[in-house]
Coordinates of C-alpha atoms in Angstrom, one line a residue:
Chain A
X1 CA 28.1 31.4 -16.6
X2 CA 30.3 29.3 -14.6
X3 CA 29.6 25.7 -15.6
X4 CA 33.2 24.9 -14.6
X5 CA 32.2 24.2 -11.0
X6 CA 29.1 22.3 -12.1
X7 CA 31.3 20.1 -14.3
X8 CA 33.9 19.6 -11.6
X9 CA 31.1 18.4 -9.3
X10 CA 29.9 15.9 -11.9
X11 CA 33.4 14.2 -12.3
X12 CA 32.7 11.6 -9.6
X13 CA 29.6 10.5 -11.4
X14 CA 31.3 10.4 -14.8
X15 CA 34.1 8.3 -13.2
X16 CA 31.7 5.9 -11.6
X17 CA 29.9 5.3 -14.9
X18 CA 33.1 5.1 -16.9
X19 CA 34.6 2.6 -14.4
X20 CA 31.6 0.3 -14.8
X21 CA 31.6 0.8 -18.6
X22 CA 35.2 0.0 -19.4
X23 CA 36.3 -1.8 -16.3
X24 CA 39.9 -0.7 -16.0
X25 CA 40.5 2.2 -13.7
X26 CA 43.0 4.2 -15.8
X27 CA 41.2 3.5 -19.0
X28 CA 38.0 4.8 -17.4
X29 CA 39.8 7.9 -16.3
X30 CA 41.1 8.4 -19.8
X31 CA 37.6 8.2 -21.0
X32 CA 36.5 10.8 -18.5
X33 CA 39.4 13.0 -19.5
X34 CA 38.6 12.8 -23.2
X35 CA 35.0 13.5 -22.4
X36 CA 35.8 16.7 -20.5
X37 CA 38.1 17.8 -23.2
X38 CA 35.5 17.1 -25.9
X39 CA 32.9 18.9 -23.7
X40 CA 34.9 22.1 -23.7
X41 CA 35.5 21.9 -27.4
X42 CA 31.8 21.4 -28.1
X43 CA 30.6 23.7 -25.3
X44 CA 29.0 26.1 -27.7
X45 CA 26.5 23.3 -28.5
X46 CA 25.4 23.1 -24.9
X47 CA 22.3 25.1 -24.3
X48 CA 22.5 26.8 -20.9
X49 CA 19.8 26.0 -18.4
X50 CA 19.3 22.5 -19.8
X51 CA 20.5 19.4 -18.0
X52 CA 24.3 19.6 -17.9
X53 CA 24.6 16.1 -16.5
X54 CA 22.6 14.5 -19.4
X55 CA 24.6 16.5 -21.9
X56 CA 27.9 15.3 -20.4
X57 CA 26.8 11.7 -20.6
X58 CA 25.9 12.3 -24.2
X59 CA 29.4 13.6 -24.9
X60 CA 30.8 10.6 -23.0
X61 CA 28.7 8.2 -25.0
X62 CA 30.0 9.7 -28.3
X63 CA 33.6 9.6 -27.2
X64 CA 33.2 6.0 -26.0
X65 CA 31.5 4.8 -29.2
X66 CA 34.2 6.4 -31.3
X67 CA 36.9 4.7 -29.3
X68 CA 35.2 1.4 -29.4
X69 CA 34.9 1.8 -33.2
X70 CA 38.5 2.8 -33.5
X71 CA 39.7 -0.2 -31.4
X72 CA 37.7 -2.8 -33.2
X73 CA 37.4 -2.3 -36.9
X74 CA 34.9 -5.1 -37.3
X75 CA 31.7 -5.1 -35.5
X76 CA 32.0 -7.7 -32.8
X77 CA 29.1 -6.6 -30.7
X78 CA 27.6 -10.0 -31.0
X79 CA 26.3 -12.5 -28.5
X80 CA 29.4 -14.6 -28.3
X81 CA 32.2 -12.3 -27.1
X82 CA 35.0 -14.4 -25.9
X83 CA 36.0 -14.4 -22.3
X84 CA 37.1 -10.9 -21.9
X85 CA 40.6 -10.6 -20.6
X86 CA 41.3 -7.0 -20.9
X87 CA 39.2 -5.9 -18.0
X88 CA 41.5 -5.8 -15.0
X89 CA 40.2 -7.1 -11.7
X90 CA 39.4 -4.2 -9.5
X91 CA 40.2 -5.7 -6.2
X92 CA 40.1 -9.0 -4.4
X93 CA 36.4 -9.1 -4.0
X94 CA 35.0 -12.0 -6.0
X95 CA 31.7 -10.3 -6.4
X96 CA 33.4 -7.3 -8.0
X97 CA 35.3 -9.4 -10.3
X98 CA 32.4 -11.5 -11.3
X99 CA 30.0 -8.6 -11.8
X100 CA 32.7 -6.8 -13.7
X101 CA 33.3 -9.7 -15.9
X102 CA 29.7 -10.3 -16.5
X103 CA 29.2 -6.7 -17.4
X104 CA 32.1 -6.9 -19.8
X105 CA 30.3 -9.7 -21.7
X106 CA 27.4 -7.5 -22.4
X107 CA 27.2 -5.9 -25.8
X108 CA 28.4 -2.3 -25.6
X109 CA 25.0 -0.9 -26.3
X110 CA 23.2 -2.9 -23.7
X111 CA 25.8 -2.1 -21.0
X112 CA 25.4 1.6 -21.6
X113 CA 21.7 1.5 -21.2
X114 CA 21.9 -0.7 -18.1
X115 CA 24.4 1.5 -16.4
X116 CA 22.6 4.8 -17.2
X117 CA 19.4 3.4 -15.7
X118 CA 20.7 1.2 -12.9
X119 CA 23.8 3.1 -11.8
X120 CA 23.2 6.6 -12.9
X121 CA 19.5 6.4 -12.1
X122 CA 18.4 8.1 -15.2
X123 CA 14.8 7.9 -16.2
X124 CA 14.1 6.0 -19.4
X125 CA 13.5 9.3 -21.2
X126 CA 16.8 10.7 -20.0
X127 CA 18.7 7.6 -21.1
X128 CA 17.0 7.7 -24.5
X129 CA 18.0 11.3 -25.0
X130 CA 21.6 10.7 -23.7
X131 CA 22.1 7.9 -26.2
X132 CA 20.1 9.3 -29.0
X133 CA 17.8 6.3 -29.3
X134 CA 14.0 5.8 -29.0
X135 CA 12.7 4.9 -25.6
X136 CA 11.4 1.6 -26.9
X137 CA 15.0 0.7 -27.7
X138 CA 16.0 1.7 -24.2
X139 CA 13.4 -0.7 -22.8
X140 CA 14.4 -3.6 -24.9
X141 CA 18.1 -3.2 -24.4
X142 CA 17.6 -2.8 -20.7
X143 CA 15.6 -5.9 -20.4
X144 CA 18.0 -7.9 -22.5
X145 CA 21.0 -6.6 -20.5
X146 CA 19.5 -7.5 -17.2
X147 CA 18.5 -11.0 -18.3
X148 CA 21.9 -11.6 -19.7
X149 CA 23.7 -10.4 -16.7
X150 CA 21.4 -12.5 -14.5
X151 CA 22.1 -15.7 -16.4
X152 CA 25.8 -15.0 -16.6
X153 CA 26.0 -14.5 -12.8
X154 CA 24.0 -17.7 -12.3
X155 CA 26.6 -19.6 -14.3
X156 CA 29.4 -18.5 -12.0
X157 CA 30.4 -21.3 -9.5
X158 CA 28.1 -21.6 -6.6
X159 CA 30.6 -20.4 -4.0
X160 CA 30.6 -17.0 -5.6
X161 CA 27.0 -16.8 -6.6
X162 CA 25.4 -13.5 -5.5
X163 CA 22.0 -14.8 -4.9
X164 CA 20.2 -18.1 -5.3
X165 CA 16.5 -18.1 -4.3
X166 CA 15.2 -21.5 -4.1
Chain B
X1 CA -11.2 1.0 -10.5
X2 CA -8.4 -1.3 -11.2
X3 CA -7.1 -1.4 -14.8
X4 CA -6.9 -4.7 -16.6
X5 CA -3.9 -3.7 -18.7
X6 CA -1.7 -6.6 -19.6
X7 CA 1.6 -6.7 -17.7
X8 CA 4.5 -6.1 -20.1
X9 CA 8.2 -6.6 -19.8
X10 CA 8.5 -2.8 -19.7
X11 CA 6.2 -2.7 -16.7
X12 CA 8.5 -5.2 -15.0
X13 CA 11.6 -3.2 -15.7
X14 CA 9.9 0.0 -14.4
X15 CA 8.9 -2.0 -11.3
X16 CA 12.5 -3.0 -10.8
X17 CA 13.6 0.6 -11.1
X18 CA 10.9 1.8 -8.8
X19 CA 9.4 4.0 -11.5
X20 CA 5.8 2.9 -11.3
X21 CA 2.9 4.8 -9.8
X22 CA 1.5 3.2 -6.6
X23 CA -1.5 1.7 -8.3
X24 CA 0.3 0.0 -11.0
X25 CA 2.9 -1.3 -8.6
X26 CA 0.3 -2.9 -6.5
X27 CA -1.1 -4.7 -9.6
X28 CA 2.4 -6.0 -10.4
X29 CA 2.9 -7.2 -6.9
X30 CA -0.4 -9.1 -7.0
X31 CA 0.5 -10.5 -10.4
X32 CA 3.9 -11.7 -9.2
X33 CA 2.4 -13.2 -6.1
X34 CA 0.9 -15.9 -8.3
X35 CA 4.0 -16.5 -10.4
X36 CA 6.9 -17.6 -8.2
X37 CA 9.3 -18.2 -11.1
X38 CA 8.8 -14.7 -12.4
X39 CA 9.0 -13.3 -8.9
X40 CA 12.3 -15.0 -8.4
X41 CA 13.7 -13.6 -11.6
X42 CA 12.6 -10.1 -10.7
X43 CA 14.1 -10.5 -7.3
X44 CA 17.4 -11.5 -8.8
X45 CA 17.4 -8.5 -11.1
X46 CA 16.7 -6.2 -8.2
X47 CA 19.6 -7.6 -6.3
X48 CA 21.7 -7.2 -9.4
X49 CA 20.8 -3.5 -9.4
X50 CA 21.8 -3.2 -5.7
X51 CA 25.0 -5.1 -6.3
X52 CA 26.0 -2.7 -9.2
X53 CA 25.5 0.2 -6.9
X54 CA 27.4 -1.4 -4.1
X55 CA 30.3 -2.2 -6.4
X56 CA 30.7 1.1 -8.2
X57 CA 29.3 3.7 -5.8
X58 CA 32.6 3.7 -3.9
X59 CA 34.1 5.4 -7.0
X60 CA 32.1 8.5 -6.0
X61 CA 34.1 8.8 -2.8
X62 CA 37.5 8.5 -4.4
X63 CA 39.5 11.6 -4.7
X64 CA 39.3 13.1 -8.2
X65 CA 42.6 12.7 -10.0
X66 CA 44.3 16.0 -10.5
X67 CA 44.5 15.6 -14.3
X68 CA 40.7 15.4 -14.5
X69 CA 40.1 18.4 -12.2
X70 CA 42.5 20.4 -14.3
X71 CA 40.7 19.7 -17.6
X72 CA 37.3 20.3 -16.0
X73 CA 38.4 23.8 -14.9
X74 CA 39.8 24.7 -18.2
X75 CA 36.7 26.3 -19.7
X76 CA 35.3 26.4 -23.2
X77 CA 37.7 26.3 -26.1
X78 CA 37.8 29.1 -28.6
X79 CA 36.2 27.9 -31.8
X80 CA 39.4 28.5 -33.8
X81 CA 41.2 25.6 -32.2
X82 CA 39.4 23.1 -34.4
X83 CA 41.3 24.5 -37.3
X84 CA 44.6 23.8 -35.7
X85 CA 43.5 20.3 -34.9
X86 CA 42.6 19.8 -38.6
X87 CA 46.1 20.9 -39.6
X88 CA 47.6 18.4 -37.2
X89 CA 45.5 15.7 -38.8
X90 CA 46.7 16.8 -42.2
X91 CA 50.3 16.8 -41.0
X92 CA 49.8 13.4 -39.5
X93 CA 48.7 12.1 -42.8
X94 CA 51.7 13.6 -44.5
X95 CA 53.9 12.0 -41.9
X96 CA 52.5 8.6 -42.5
X97 CA 53.0 9.0 -46.2
X98 CA 56.6 10.0 -45.4
X99 CA 56.9 6.7 -43.7
X100 CA 57.3 8.2 -40.3
X101 CA 55.6 6.9 -37.2
X102 CA 53.4 9.6 -35.9
X103 CA 51.3 7.6 -33.5
X104 CA 52.5 9.6 -30.6
X105 CA 51.1 12.8 -32.2
X106 CA 47.8 11.2 -33.0
X107 CA 47.3 10.0 -29.5
X108 CA 43.7 11.1 -28.7
X109 CA 44.5 11.0 -25.0
X110 CA 46.7 14.1 -25.4
X111 CA 45.3 17.3 -24.1
X112 CA 43.9 19.4 -27.0
X113 CA 46.0 22.3 -28.2
X114 CA 46.0 25.6 -26.5
X115 CA 46.3 28.4 -29.0
X116 CA 49.9 29.3 -28.2
X117 CA 50.9 25.7 -28.4
X118 CA 49.6 25.2 -31.9
X119 CA 52.9 26.4 -33.4
X120 CA 54.7 23.8 -31.3
X121 CA 52.4 21.1 -32.6
X122 CA 52.7 22.2 -36.2
X123 CA 56.4 22.5 -35.9
X124 CA 56.7 19.0 -34.4
X125 CA 54.6 17.5 -37.1
X126 CA 56.7 19.2 -39.8
X127 CA 59.9 18.1 -38.0
X128 CA 58.6 14.5 -37.7
X129 CA 57.7 14.5 -41.4
X130 CA 60.9 15.9 -42.9
X131 CA 63.7 15.3 -40.5
X132 CA 63.9 11.5 -41.3
X133 CA 64.2 12.2 -45.0
X134 CA 67.5 11.1 -46.4
X135 CA 67.3 12.1 -50.0
X136 CA 65.0 15.1 -49.9
X137 CA 65.2 16.7 -46.5
X138 CA 64.9 20.2 -47.9
X139 CA 63.6 21.9 -51.0
X140 CA 66.5 24.3 -51.4
X141 CA 69.9 23.2 -50.1
X142 CA 72.3 25.4 -48.1
X143 CA 74.7 25.8 -51.0
X144 CA 72.1 28.2 -52.4
X145 CA 71.6 29.9 -49.2
X146 CA 71.2 33.4 -50.6
X147 CA 68.5 32.2 -52.9
X148 CA 66.9 30.1 -50.1
X149 CA 66.6 33.1 -47.7
X150 CA 65.4 35.5 -50.4
X151 CA 62.8 33.0 -51.6
X152 CA 61.4 32.2 -48.2
X153 CA 61.4 35.9 -47.3
X154 CA 59.4 36.6 -50.4
X155 CA 56.9 33.9 -49.8
X156 CA 56.5 34.7 -46.1
X157 CA 56.2 38.4 -46.9
X158 CA 58.8 39.4 -44.3
X159 CA 62.5 39.1 -44.1
X160 CA 63.6 35.8 -42.6
X161 CA 67.1 34.7 -41.8
X162 CA 68.7 31.4 -41.2
X163 CA 70.7 31.4 -38.0
X164 CA 74.3 30.1 -38.3
X165 CA 74.8 27.3 -35.8
X166 CA 78.1 25.9 -37.0
X167 CA 79.7 27.0 -33.8
X168 CA 77.7 24.4 -31.9
X169 CA 78.3 21.7 -34.6
X170 CA 75.1 22.1 -36.5
X171 CA 75.3 23.0 -40.2
X172 CA 72.5 24.3 -42.3
X173 CA 71.1 21.6 -44.6
X174 CA 68.6 23.9 -46.3
X175 CA 65.0 24.9 -46.1
X176 CA 61.5 24.4 -47.4
X177 CA 58.2 26.2 -47.6
X178 CA 55.2 24.7 -45.8
X179 CA 51.5 25.5 -46.0
X180 CA 50.4 27.8 -43.2
X181 CA 47.6 27.2 -40.7
X182 CA 44.1 28.4 -41.2
X183 CA 41.3 27.9 -43.6
X184 CA 41.4 30.0 -46.8
X185 CA 37.6 29.5 -47.0
X186 CA 36.9 31.3 -43.8
X187 CA 39.8 33.5 -43.0
X188 CA 42.5 35.5 -44.7
X189 CA 44.8 33.5 -46.9
X190 CA 47.1 31.7 -44.5
X191 CA 50.7 32.8 -44.9
X192 CA 53.1 30.0 -45.7
X193 CA 55.7 28.9 -43.2
X194 CA 59.4 28.3 -43.5
X195 CA 61.4 25.4 -42.1
X196 CA 65.2 25.4 -41.9
X197 CA 66.9 22.2 -41.2
X198 CA 70.3 21.7 -39.5
X199 CA 72.3 18.6 -39.1
X200 CA 75.1 17.6 -36.7
X201 CA 78.1 15.4 -37.3
X202 CA 76.3 12.4 -35.9
X203 CA 73.3 12.9 -38.2
X204 CA 71.2 14.5 -35.4
X205 CA 68.7 16.9 -36.9
X206 CA 67.2 20.1 -35.7
X207 CA 64.5 22.2 -37.5
X208 CA 63.6 25.8 -37.0
X209 CA 60.0 26.6 -37.9
X210 CA 59.3 30.2 -38.7
X211 CA 55.8 31.6 -39.2
X212 CA 54.7 35.2 -39.5
X213 CA 52.2 36.3 -36.9
X214 CA 49.1 38.2 -38.1
X215 CA 49.1 40.3 -35.0
X216 CA 52.0 41.7 -33.1
X217 CA 52.1 39.7 -29.9
X218 CA 55.1 41.4 -28.5
X219 CA 57.6 38.9 -27.1
X220 CA 56.9 35.7 -25.2
X221 CA 59.2 33.6 -23.1
X222 CA 60.5 30.4 -24.4
X223 CA 58.0 27.6 -23.9
X224 CA 58.7 24.0 -24.0
X225 CA 56.5 21.3 -25.4
X226 CA 56.9 17.6 -26.1
X227 CA 55.0 16.1 -28.9
X228 CA 55.6 12.3 -29.0
X229 CA 59.4 12.0 -29.5
X230 CA 59.8 15.5 -30.6
X231 CA 60.9 18.2 -28.2
X232 CA 60.1 21.8 -29.1
X233 CA 61.0 25.2 -27.7
X234 CA 58.8 27.9 -29.2
X235 CA 58.5 31.6 -28.7
X236 CA 57.0 34.6 -30.4
X237 CA 59.0 37.7 -31.2
X238 CA 57.0 40.5 -32.7
X239 CA 56.0 39.6 -36.1
X240 CA 57.4 36.0 -36.1
X241 CA 56.7 32.9 -34.3
X242 CA 59.5 30.4 -33.9
X243 CA 59.7 26.8 -33.0
X244 CA 62.9 24.8 -32.6
X245 CA 62.4 21.0 -32.8
X246 CA 64.5 18.0 -32.4
X247 CA 64.1 14.3 -31.5
X248 CA 67.8 14.0 -30.9
X249 CA 68.7 16.7 -28.4
X250 CA 67.6 16.7 -24.8
X251 CA 65.7 19.5 -23.3
X252 CA 68.7 21.4 -21.9
X253 CA 70.7 21.2 -25.1
X254 CA 67.7 22.4 -27.1
X255 CA 67.2 25.3 -24.7
X256 CA 70.8 26.3 -25.1
X257 CA 70.3 26.2 -28.9
X258 CA 67.1 28.2 -28.7
X259 CA 69.0 30.9 -26.8
X260 CA 71.6 30.9 -29.4
X261 CA 69.0 31.2 -32.2
X262 CA 67.2 33.9 -30.4
X263 CA 70.4 36.0 -29.9
X264 CA 71.3 35.6 -33.6
X265 CA 67.9 36.7 -34.7
X266 CA 68.0 39.7 -32.4
X267 CA 71.6 41.0 -32.5

C-alpha cells in the first residue's frame, strides 16, 4: 500500500491546478502543501483502489473553500468583484497576465469547475464528484465561466486580444 | 437515423471539450455551420481552452519544490494526532483570552504535529499563554516552594522537582497545574501537566513544562522546535516528558539551559 509514490507523481498536476486557481505561485504551493497534509490526516477516509487523483482534488477543493471562507468573512462571490490586485503577474507575457486576471474575476465556484474540466481534463461526472455538486450544476457553472471569461478577454485592449474572428 | 434532439448549451460545452460521440458531433457541426455567430463564440471558447493549457501546462514541467515532496512522502498520520491538534486549538483560545497574540501558532500553513512534537507545541502554547502574565503568572509562588512541589507531584502522580537555575540568573517564580492532553471520553483520564516559571533580572521568562508519560519511552535526545516566537527544547526521560520554552533566549542559550535542567533532574 504505497500511495506515497502515486501522490508524489500527482504533485505537478495539483500545482498546475492550484496555480491557475489562486494565481500567485507561492500561495498556490501553500495550497498544495496544505492539501497534502490534509490528505495524510484524512487518509483513512480514502478507499484504496478508487481514483486517488479525484480524491486529492476533492481534498484540495475543501482546503481551498475553507481558506477562502476564512479570508473573506462575507460572501463576495458576486458578479462585481473589483479589479483583483492580489494576483501577481506570472511573467512578462501579456496573454498570461490577461488570462490570469480574467480567471481571477470569475467567482470561485465557476473557476474551480472550469479548471477541473478544461485544465485537468476531468469528465463532467468526475468534476461533479470532486466538488460534491450535481452534474447539472457543473454544466451550468462551466457554461457561465466560459462565457464570462470570453467576454472579459474581449474587453481587453485590442493589442492583447487573444483571438478576434471577424 | 439522425436524431432530432434539440441542441442544448450542455451539448455545446461537451462539443468544446471533445466529449461527444461522433454522430452527435456531426450534428452539432452541421448546426453551427448555419449559425456563424454561435460558431464564432464556440471557436473563441475552444481557443480559450487551448490558451489555458498553454499558460498553465508549463507548471507540470517545473521541478517540484522540496517542501511539497517531503510532505507527500510523509505517509498517513496516526489517528491520535487530531487530539493533539484539538488541544492546540484550545490552548490558542486560552492564549487569545489572555490577550496574547498567538497568530503564529495558529498558522494553518505550519506542518501538522508529529507525535513527539506535540509536547513542544503544547508547551509553547502554555508558555505563550502564561509568560506574559504580570499579576498572575503562576498559581503557587516560589515562596511556597515545598508546597508547590508536593502539590504538583501529587496531581501528576509522580515526584516532580523544580530545577534551581539561580546560578544562571533565573529565579523560580512559581508553578501551575495545566490540563493534560487526551480525550477523557475515549482514552484514560489524561494526567495533568505541571509548568514551572522562571524569570531573569531583565524580566525574561522561561517555562519548564513537565508531563508524565503513559509509556516508558526510555530517553530521547534534546529536540528543538520553534512555534511562532517561542523556542522549545524538549526531551523525554523515562516517565517524564520535558519541554523548556522561551521567547527571550536564543537557541544556544536555551540549549545550555536545557542541559543544566537535565543534569539537575538526573544527578
